[in-house]
Coordinates of C-alpha atoms and ligand atoms in Angstrom, one line a residue:
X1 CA 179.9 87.1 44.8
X2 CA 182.1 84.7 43.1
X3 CA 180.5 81.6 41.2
X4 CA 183.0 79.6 42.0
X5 CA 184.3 77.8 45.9
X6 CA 187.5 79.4 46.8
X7 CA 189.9 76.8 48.3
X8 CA 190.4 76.2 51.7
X9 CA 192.7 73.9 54.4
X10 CA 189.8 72.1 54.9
X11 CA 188.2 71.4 50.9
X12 CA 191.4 70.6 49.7
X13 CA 191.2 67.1 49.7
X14 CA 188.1 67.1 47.9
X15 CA 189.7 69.1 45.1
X16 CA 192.8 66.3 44.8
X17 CA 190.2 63.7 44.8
X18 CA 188.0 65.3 42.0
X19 CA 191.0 65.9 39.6
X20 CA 192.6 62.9 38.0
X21 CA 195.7 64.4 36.5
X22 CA 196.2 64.8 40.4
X23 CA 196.0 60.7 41.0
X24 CA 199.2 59.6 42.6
X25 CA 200.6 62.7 43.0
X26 CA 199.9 63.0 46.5
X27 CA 197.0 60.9 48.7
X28 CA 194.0 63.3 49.6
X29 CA 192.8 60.8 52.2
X30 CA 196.1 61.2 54.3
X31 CA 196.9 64.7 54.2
X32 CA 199.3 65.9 57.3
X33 CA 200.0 69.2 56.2
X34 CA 198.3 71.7 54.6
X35 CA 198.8 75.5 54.6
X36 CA 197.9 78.5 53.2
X37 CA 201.3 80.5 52.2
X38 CA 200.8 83.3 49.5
X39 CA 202.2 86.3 50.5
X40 CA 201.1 88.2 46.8
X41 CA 199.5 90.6 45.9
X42 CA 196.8 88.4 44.0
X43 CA 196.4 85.0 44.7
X44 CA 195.7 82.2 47.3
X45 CA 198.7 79.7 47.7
X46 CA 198.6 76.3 49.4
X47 CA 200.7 73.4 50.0
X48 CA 199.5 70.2 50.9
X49 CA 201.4 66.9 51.9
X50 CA 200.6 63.4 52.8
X51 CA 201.8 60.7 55.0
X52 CA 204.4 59.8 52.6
X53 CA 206.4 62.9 51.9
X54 CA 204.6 63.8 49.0
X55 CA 203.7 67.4 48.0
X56 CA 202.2 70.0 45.8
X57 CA 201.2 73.4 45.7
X58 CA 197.7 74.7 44.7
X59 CA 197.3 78.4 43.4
X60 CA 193.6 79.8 43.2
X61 CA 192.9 82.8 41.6
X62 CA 190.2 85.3 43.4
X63 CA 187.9 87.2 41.3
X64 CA 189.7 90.6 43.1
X65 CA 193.4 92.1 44.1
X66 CA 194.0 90.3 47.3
X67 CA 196.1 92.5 48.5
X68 CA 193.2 95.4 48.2
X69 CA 190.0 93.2 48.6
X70 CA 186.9 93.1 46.9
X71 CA 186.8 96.4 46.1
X72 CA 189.4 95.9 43.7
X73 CA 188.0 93.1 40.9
X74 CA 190.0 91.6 38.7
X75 CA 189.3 88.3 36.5
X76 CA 189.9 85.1 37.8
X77 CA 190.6 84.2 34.0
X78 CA 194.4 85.3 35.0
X79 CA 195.1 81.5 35.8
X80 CA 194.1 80.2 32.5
X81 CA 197.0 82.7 31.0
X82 CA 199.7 81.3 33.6
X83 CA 198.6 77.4 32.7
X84 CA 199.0 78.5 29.0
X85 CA 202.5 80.3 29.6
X86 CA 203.6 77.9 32.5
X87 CA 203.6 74.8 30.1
X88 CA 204.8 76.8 26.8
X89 CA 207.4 78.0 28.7
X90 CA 208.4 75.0 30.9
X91 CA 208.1 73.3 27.0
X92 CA 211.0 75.6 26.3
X93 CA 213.1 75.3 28.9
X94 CA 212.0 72.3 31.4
X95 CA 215.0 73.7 34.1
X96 CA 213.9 76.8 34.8
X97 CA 210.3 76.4 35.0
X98 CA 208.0 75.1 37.9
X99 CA 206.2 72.2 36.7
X100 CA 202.4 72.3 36.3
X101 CA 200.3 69.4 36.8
X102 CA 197.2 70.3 36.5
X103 CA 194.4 73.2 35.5
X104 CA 191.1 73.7 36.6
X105 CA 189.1 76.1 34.6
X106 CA 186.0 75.9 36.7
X107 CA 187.8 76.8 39.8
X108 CA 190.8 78.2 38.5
X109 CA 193.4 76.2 39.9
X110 CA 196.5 75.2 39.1
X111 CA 198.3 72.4 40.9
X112 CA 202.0 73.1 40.6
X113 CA 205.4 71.1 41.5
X114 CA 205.9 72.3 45.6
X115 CA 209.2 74.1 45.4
X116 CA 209.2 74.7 49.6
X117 CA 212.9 73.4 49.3
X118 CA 213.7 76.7 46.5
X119 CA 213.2 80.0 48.3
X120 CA 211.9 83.5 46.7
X121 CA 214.7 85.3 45.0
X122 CA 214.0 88.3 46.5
X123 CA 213.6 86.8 50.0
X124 CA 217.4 85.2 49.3
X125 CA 218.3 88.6 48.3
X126 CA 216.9 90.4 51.3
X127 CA 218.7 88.2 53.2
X128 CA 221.9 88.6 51.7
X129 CA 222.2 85.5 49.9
X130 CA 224.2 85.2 46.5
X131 CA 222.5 82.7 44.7
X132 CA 225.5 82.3 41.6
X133 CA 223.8 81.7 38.4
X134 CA 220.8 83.0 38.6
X135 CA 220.6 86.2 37.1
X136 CA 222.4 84.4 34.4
X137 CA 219.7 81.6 34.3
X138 CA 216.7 84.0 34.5
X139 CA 218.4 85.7 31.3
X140 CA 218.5 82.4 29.3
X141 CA 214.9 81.7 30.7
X142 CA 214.4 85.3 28.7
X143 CA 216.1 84.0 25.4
X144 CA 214.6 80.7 24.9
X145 CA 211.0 82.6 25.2
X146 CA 212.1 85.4 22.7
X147 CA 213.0 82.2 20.1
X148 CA 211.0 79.6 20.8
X149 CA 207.3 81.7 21.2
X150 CA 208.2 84.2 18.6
X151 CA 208.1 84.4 14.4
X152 CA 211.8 82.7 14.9
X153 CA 210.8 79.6 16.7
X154 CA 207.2 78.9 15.8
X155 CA 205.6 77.9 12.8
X156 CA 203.0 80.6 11.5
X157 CA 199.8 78.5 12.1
X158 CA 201.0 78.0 15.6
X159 CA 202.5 81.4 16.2
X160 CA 198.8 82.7 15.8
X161 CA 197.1 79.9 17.8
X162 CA 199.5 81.1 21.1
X163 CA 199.1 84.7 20.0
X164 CA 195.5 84.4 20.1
X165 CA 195.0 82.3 22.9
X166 CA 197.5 84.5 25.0
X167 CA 195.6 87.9 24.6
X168 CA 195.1 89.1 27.8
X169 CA 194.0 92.8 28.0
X170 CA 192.8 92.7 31.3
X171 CA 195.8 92.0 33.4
X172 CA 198.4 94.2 30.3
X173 CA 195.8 97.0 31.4
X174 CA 196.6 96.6 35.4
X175 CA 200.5 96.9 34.2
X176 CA 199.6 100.3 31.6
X177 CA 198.3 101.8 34.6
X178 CA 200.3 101.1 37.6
X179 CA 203.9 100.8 35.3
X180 CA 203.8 103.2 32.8
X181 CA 201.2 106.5 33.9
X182 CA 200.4 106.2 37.8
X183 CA 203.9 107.1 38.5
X184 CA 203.5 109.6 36.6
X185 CA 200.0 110.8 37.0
X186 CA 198.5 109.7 40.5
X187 CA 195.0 108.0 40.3
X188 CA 195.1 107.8 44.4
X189 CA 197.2 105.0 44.6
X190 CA 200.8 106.1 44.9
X191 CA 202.2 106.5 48.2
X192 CA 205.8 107.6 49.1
X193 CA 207.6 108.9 52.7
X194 CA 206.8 112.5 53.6
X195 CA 211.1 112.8 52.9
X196 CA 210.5 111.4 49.2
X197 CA 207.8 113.6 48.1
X198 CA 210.0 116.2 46.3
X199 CA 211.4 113.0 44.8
X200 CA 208.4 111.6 43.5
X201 CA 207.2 115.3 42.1
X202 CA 210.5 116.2 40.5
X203 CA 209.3 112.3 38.8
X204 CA 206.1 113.1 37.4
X205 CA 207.3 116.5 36.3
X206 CA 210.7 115.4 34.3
X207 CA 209.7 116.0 30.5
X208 CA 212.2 113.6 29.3
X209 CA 210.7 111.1 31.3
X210 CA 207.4 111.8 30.7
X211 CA 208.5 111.7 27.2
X212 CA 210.3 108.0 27.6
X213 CA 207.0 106.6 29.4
X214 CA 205.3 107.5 26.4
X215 CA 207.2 105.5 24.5
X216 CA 207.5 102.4 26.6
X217 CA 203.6 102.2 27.2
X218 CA 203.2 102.6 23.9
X219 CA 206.0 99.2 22.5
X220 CA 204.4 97.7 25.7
X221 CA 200.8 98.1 23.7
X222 CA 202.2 97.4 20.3
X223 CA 205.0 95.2 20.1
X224 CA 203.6 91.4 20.4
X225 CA 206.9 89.9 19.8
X226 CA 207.2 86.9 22.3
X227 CA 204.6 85.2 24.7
X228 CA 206.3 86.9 28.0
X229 CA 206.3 86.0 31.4
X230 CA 204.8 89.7 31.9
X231 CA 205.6 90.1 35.4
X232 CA 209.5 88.8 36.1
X233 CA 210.4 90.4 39.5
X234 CA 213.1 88.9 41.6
X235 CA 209.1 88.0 43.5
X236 CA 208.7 85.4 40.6
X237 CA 211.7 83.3 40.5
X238 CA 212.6 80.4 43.7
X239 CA 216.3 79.5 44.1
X240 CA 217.8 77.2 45.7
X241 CA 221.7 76.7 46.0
X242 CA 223.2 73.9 44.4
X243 CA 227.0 73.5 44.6
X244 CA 228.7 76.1 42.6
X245 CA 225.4 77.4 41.0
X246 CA 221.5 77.6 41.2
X247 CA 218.7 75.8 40.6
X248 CA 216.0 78.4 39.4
X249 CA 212.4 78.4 39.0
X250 CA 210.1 80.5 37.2
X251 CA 206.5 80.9 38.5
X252 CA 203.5 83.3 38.5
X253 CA 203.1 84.1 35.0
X254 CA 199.7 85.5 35.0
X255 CA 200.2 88.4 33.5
X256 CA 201.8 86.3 30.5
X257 CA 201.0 88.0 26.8
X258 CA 202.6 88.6 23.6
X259 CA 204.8 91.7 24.1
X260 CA 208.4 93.2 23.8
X261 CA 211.3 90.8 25.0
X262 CA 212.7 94.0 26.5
X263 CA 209.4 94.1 28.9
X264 CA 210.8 91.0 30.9
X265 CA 214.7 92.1 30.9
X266 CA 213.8 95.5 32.2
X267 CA 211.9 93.9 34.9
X268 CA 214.5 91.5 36.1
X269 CA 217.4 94.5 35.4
X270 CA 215.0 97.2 37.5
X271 CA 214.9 94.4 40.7
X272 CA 218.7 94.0 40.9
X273 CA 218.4 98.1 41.1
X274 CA 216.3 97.6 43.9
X275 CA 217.8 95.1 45.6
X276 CA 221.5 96.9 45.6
X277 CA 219.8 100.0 46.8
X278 CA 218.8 98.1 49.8
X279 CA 222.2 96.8 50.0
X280 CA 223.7 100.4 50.0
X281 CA 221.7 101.7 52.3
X282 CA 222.4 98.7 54.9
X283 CA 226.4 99.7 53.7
X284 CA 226.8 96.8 51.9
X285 CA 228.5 98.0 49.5
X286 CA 231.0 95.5 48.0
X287 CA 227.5 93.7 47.9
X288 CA 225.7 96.5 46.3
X289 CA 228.5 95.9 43.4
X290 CA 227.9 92.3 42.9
X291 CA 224.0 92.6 42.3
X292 CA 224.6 95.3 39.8
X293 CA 227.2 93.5 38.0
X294 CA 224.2 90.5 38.1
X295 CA 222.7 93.3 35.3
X296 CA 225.5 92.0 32.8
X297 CA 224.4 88.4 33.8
X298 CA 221.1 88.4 32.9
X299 CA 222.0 90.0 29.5
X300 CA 224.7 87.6 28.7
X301 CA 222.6 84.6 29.7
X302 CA 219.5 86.1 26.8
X303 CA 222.0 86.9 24.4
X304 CA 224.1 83.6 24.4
X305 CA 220.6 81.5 24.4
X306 CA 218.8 83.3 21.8
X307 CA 222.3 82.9 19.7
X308 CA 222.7 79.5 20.1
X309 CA 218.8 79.4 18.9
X310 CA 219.2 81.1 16.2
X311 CA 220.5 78.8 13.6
X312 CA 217.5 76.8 14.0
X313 CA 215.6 80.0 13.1
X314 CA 212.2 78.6 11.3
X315 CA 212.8 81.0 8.6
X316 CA 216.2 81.8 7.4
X317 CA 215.9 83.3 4.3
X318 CA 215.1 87.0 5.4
X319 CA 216.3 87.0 9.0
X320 CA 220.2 86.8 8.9
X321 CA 222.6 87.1 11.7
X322 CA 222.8 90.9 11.4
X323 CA 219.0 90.7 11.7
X324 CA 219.6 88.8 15.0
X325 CA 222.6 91.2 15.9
X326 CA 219.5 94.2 15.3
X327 CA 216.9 92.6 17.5
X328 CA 219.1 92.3 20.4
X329 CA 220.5 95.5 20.0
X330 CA 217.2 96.8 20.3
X331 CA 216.4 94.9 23.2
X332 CA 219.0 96.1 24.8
X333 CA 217.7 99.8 23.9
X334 CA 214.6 99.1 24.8
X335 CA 215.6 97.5 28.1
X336 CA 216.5 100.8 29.8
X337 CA 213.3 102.1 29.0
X338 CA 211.5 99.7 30.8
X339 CA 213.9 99.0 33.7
X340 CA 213.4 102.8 34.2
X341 CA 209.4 102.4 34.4
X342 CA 209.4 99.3 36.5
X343 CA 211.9 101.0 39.2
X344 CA 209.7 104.3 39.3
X345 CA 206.3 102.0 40.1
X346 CA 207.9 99.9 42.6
X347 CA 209.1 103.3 44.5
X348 CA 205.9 105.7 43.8
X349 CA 203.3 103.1 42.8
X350 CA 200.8 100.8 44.7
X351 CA 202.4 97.3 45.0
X352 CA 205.9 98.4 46.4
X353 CA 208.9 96.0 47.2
X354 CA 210.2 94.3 50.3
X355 CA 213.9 95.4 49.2
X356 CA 213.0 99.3 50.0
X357 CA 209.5 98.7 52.5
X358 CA 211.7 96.7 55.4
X359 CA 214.2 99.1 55.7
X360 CA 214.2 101.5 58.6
X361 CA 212.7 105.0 57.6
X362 CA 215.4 107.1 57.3
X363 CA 217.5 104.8 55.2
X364 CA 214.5 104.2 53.2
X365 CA 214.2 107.4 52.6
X366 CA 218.2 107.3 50.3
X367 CA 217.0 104.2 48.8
X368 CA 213.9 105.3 47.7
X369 CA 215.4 108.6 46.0
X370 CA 218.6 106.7 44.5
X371 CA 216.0 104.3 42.6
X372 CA 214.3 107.2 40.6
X373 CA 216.9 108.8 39.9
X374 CA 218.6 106.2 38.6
X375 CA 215.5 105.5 36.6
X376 CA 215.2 109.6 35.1
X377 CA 219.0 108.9 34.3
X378 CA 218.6 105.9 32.6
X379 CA 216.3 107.7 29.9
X380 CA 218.4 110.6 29.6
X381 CA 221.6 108.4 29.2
X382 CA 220.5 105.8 27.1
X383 CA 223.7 103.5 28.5
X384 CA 225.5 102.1 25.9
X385 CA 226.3 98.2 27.4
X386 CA 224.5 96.6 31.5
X387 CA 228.1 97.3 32.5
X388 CA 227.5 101.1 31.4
X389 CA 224.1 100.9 33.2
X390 CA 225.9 99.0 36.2
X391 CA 228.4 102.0 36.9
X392 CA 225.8 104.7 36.5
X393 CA 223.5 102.8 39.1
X394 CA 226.2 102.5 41.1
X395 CA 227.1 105.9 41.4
X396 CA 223.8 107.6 41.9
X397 CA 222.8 105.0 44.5
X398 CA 226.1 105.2 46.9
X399 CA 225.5 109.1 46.9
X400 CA 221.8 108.9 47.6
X401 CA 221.9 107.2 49.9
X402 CA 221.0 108.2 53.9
X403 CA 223.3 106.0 56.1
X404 CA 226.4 107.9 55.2
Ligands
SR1_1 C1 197.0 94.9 41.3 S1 198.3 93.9 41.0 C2 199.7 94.8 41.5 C3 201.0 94.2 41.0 O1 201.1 92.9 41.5 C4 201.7 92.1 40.5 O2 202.8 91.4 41.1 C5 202.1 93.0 39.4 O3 203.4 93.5 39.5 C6 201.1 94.0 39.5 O4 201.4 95.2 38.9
MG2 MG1 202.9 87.9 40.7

């Protein structure tokens, strides 16, 4: 039993009423609208408006995995580490981060800018939107965290107050398991079509990649570099067109900590993988090409921030620009590795993706296969550039997949 009153349509008002950073925000006493609209895997999401047009969105955490029930527990404490990270973050760069408003650490909710006018980049992208600028954005949102959290952007006394603060081994322990060893070594949860099964076994028994998981749980356990967003799927970022370019949003940092930089890039590289593996397999393939080339986006948009930060660095004397040259190198490296472990749990793991689950069995079926083995290739390659990456993916996905 939780100790604490989940939120419903009906005991919303009382919560905008009881929390003063709230006041003015929206009236509670003329609510029109309110509806429950998470579709996660953890969380309950709301959006309320009144009378007047005004809006906001309240996230509760549950004390389990929604998505599994109360059989699966998981601390509620998870929204105390996306406060944290939402406003260091939106600190960092105000454009490309929702806006929190408020916390509640009784009830563990946050009250968040509505975005109902941005839409979920994967959504857009399962839709066949285009959305220019946003892989490019999500990159600099990945830059001005790997400065301004880290030992370049922070002072040392408040480098260790957000390291400590930010320790969150419960949630970095769901991510151990399903990203780097359940693909690998089943603990009941993995599922993939009867068709994929030699897929998901020639997987788990590729030494090299066995080998490259190693490595990456290991930096993922060890390398506290940046406060991270910890869980950047195309599922955490809202677009919305606006002109020539996007508006983007980040959201749903719960699983924020300090970690490797190259933890959120392979994330956000391993989605446009997924998503232009749907787009092969529907025979999109000029589109297939664009999202891949997105991969060279992302990267430019980290490097150019976290070079433009750089001079500003708080210690210079040590860290010279070859030093910066060497970290992003590194993340480059290191980028493949996890790209390659986010693909693999998003195709054999539990929470799956909306890219691959939508699409009709036996074009699934290519999909599915051309995402790991893109994934075992991209830790036997080691590509040498996104573009390098880019033309492998490509490759491997247009002959895997089923719709020939
Ligand atoms: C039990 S949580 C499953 C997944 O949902 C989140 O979005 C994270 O990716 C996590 O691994
Ligand atoms: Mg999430």
């Amino acid at each position: 039993m939780a100790d604490y009153e989940f939120l419903t349509v009906d005991n919303i008002g009382d919560h905008i009423r009881a929390r003063s950073a709230l006041a003015g925000l929206i009236n509670p006493d003329q609510l029109v609208d309110v509806a429950e609209i998470g579709d996660g895997n953890l969380n309950l999401v709301f959006i309320a408006k009144d009378a007047e047009g005004k809006s906001i969105c309240l996230k509760q955490a549950l004390p389990y995995v929604r998505m599994v029930g109360e059989g699966w527990p998981m601390t509620p404490d998870r929204a105390r580490h996306e406060a944290t990270s939402l406003k260091a973050h939106y600190e960092l760069v105000p454009d490309l981060v929702v806006e929190l408003y408020d916390f509640d650490p009784q009830r563990h909710i946050l009250a968040l800018a509505d975005l109902s006018d941005h839409a979920v980049w994967r959504g857009a992208l399962n839709n066949g939107e285009t959305h220019l600028g946003a892989a490019r954005a999500v990159g600099r949102y990945i830059g001005a965290l790997a400065f301004g959290t880290s030992v370049f952007g922070l002072e040392r006394l408040d480098l260790g107050a957000s390291q400590r603060e930010a320790v969150n081994p419960e949630l970095c322990e769901i991510t151990e398991d399903l990203v780097f060893t359940e693909p690998l070594v089943d603990a009941g949860r993995n599922s993939v079509l009867p068709a994929n099964e030699p897929d998901a076994k020639a997987l788990a028994e590729d030494r090299v990649f066995q080998k490259a998981m190693a490595e990456a749980k290991w930096l993922f356990m060890t390398a506290g570099e940046a406060l991270l967003h910890g869980d950047l799927h195309t599922g955490s970022v809202m677009v919305k067109a606006d002109g020539e370019t996007s508006q983007v949003r980040v959201f749903d940092s719960e699983f924020a900590f300090y970690g490797p930089v190259a933890f959120d890039l392979g994330a956000i590289w391993a989605n446009l993988v997924i998503a232009a593996a749907r787009a092969f397999a529907l025979g999109e393939d000029e589109r297939a090409g664009w999202l891949l080339g997105e991969i060279s986006e992302v990267w430019n948009g980290l490097s150019a921030e976290f070079m433009k930060l750089w001079p500003n660095r708080v210690d210079p004397r040590l860290w010279d620009d070859e030093f910066a040259a060497k970290r992003l190198d590194q993340w480059q490296r290191q980028g493949w590795l996890f790209a390659a472990a986010k693909m693999s749990r998003r195709i054999v793991g539990a929470a799956k993706t909306t890219d691959i689950q939508t699409l009709p069995e036996p074009l699934r079926e290519g999909a599915a296969r051309g995402v790991l083995l893109v994934a075992r290739a991209l830790v036997s390659t080691e590509p040498s550039s996104p573009k390098t990456l880019s033309e492998l993916a490509k490759e491997i996905l247009h002959s895997a997949r089923t719709n020939k």
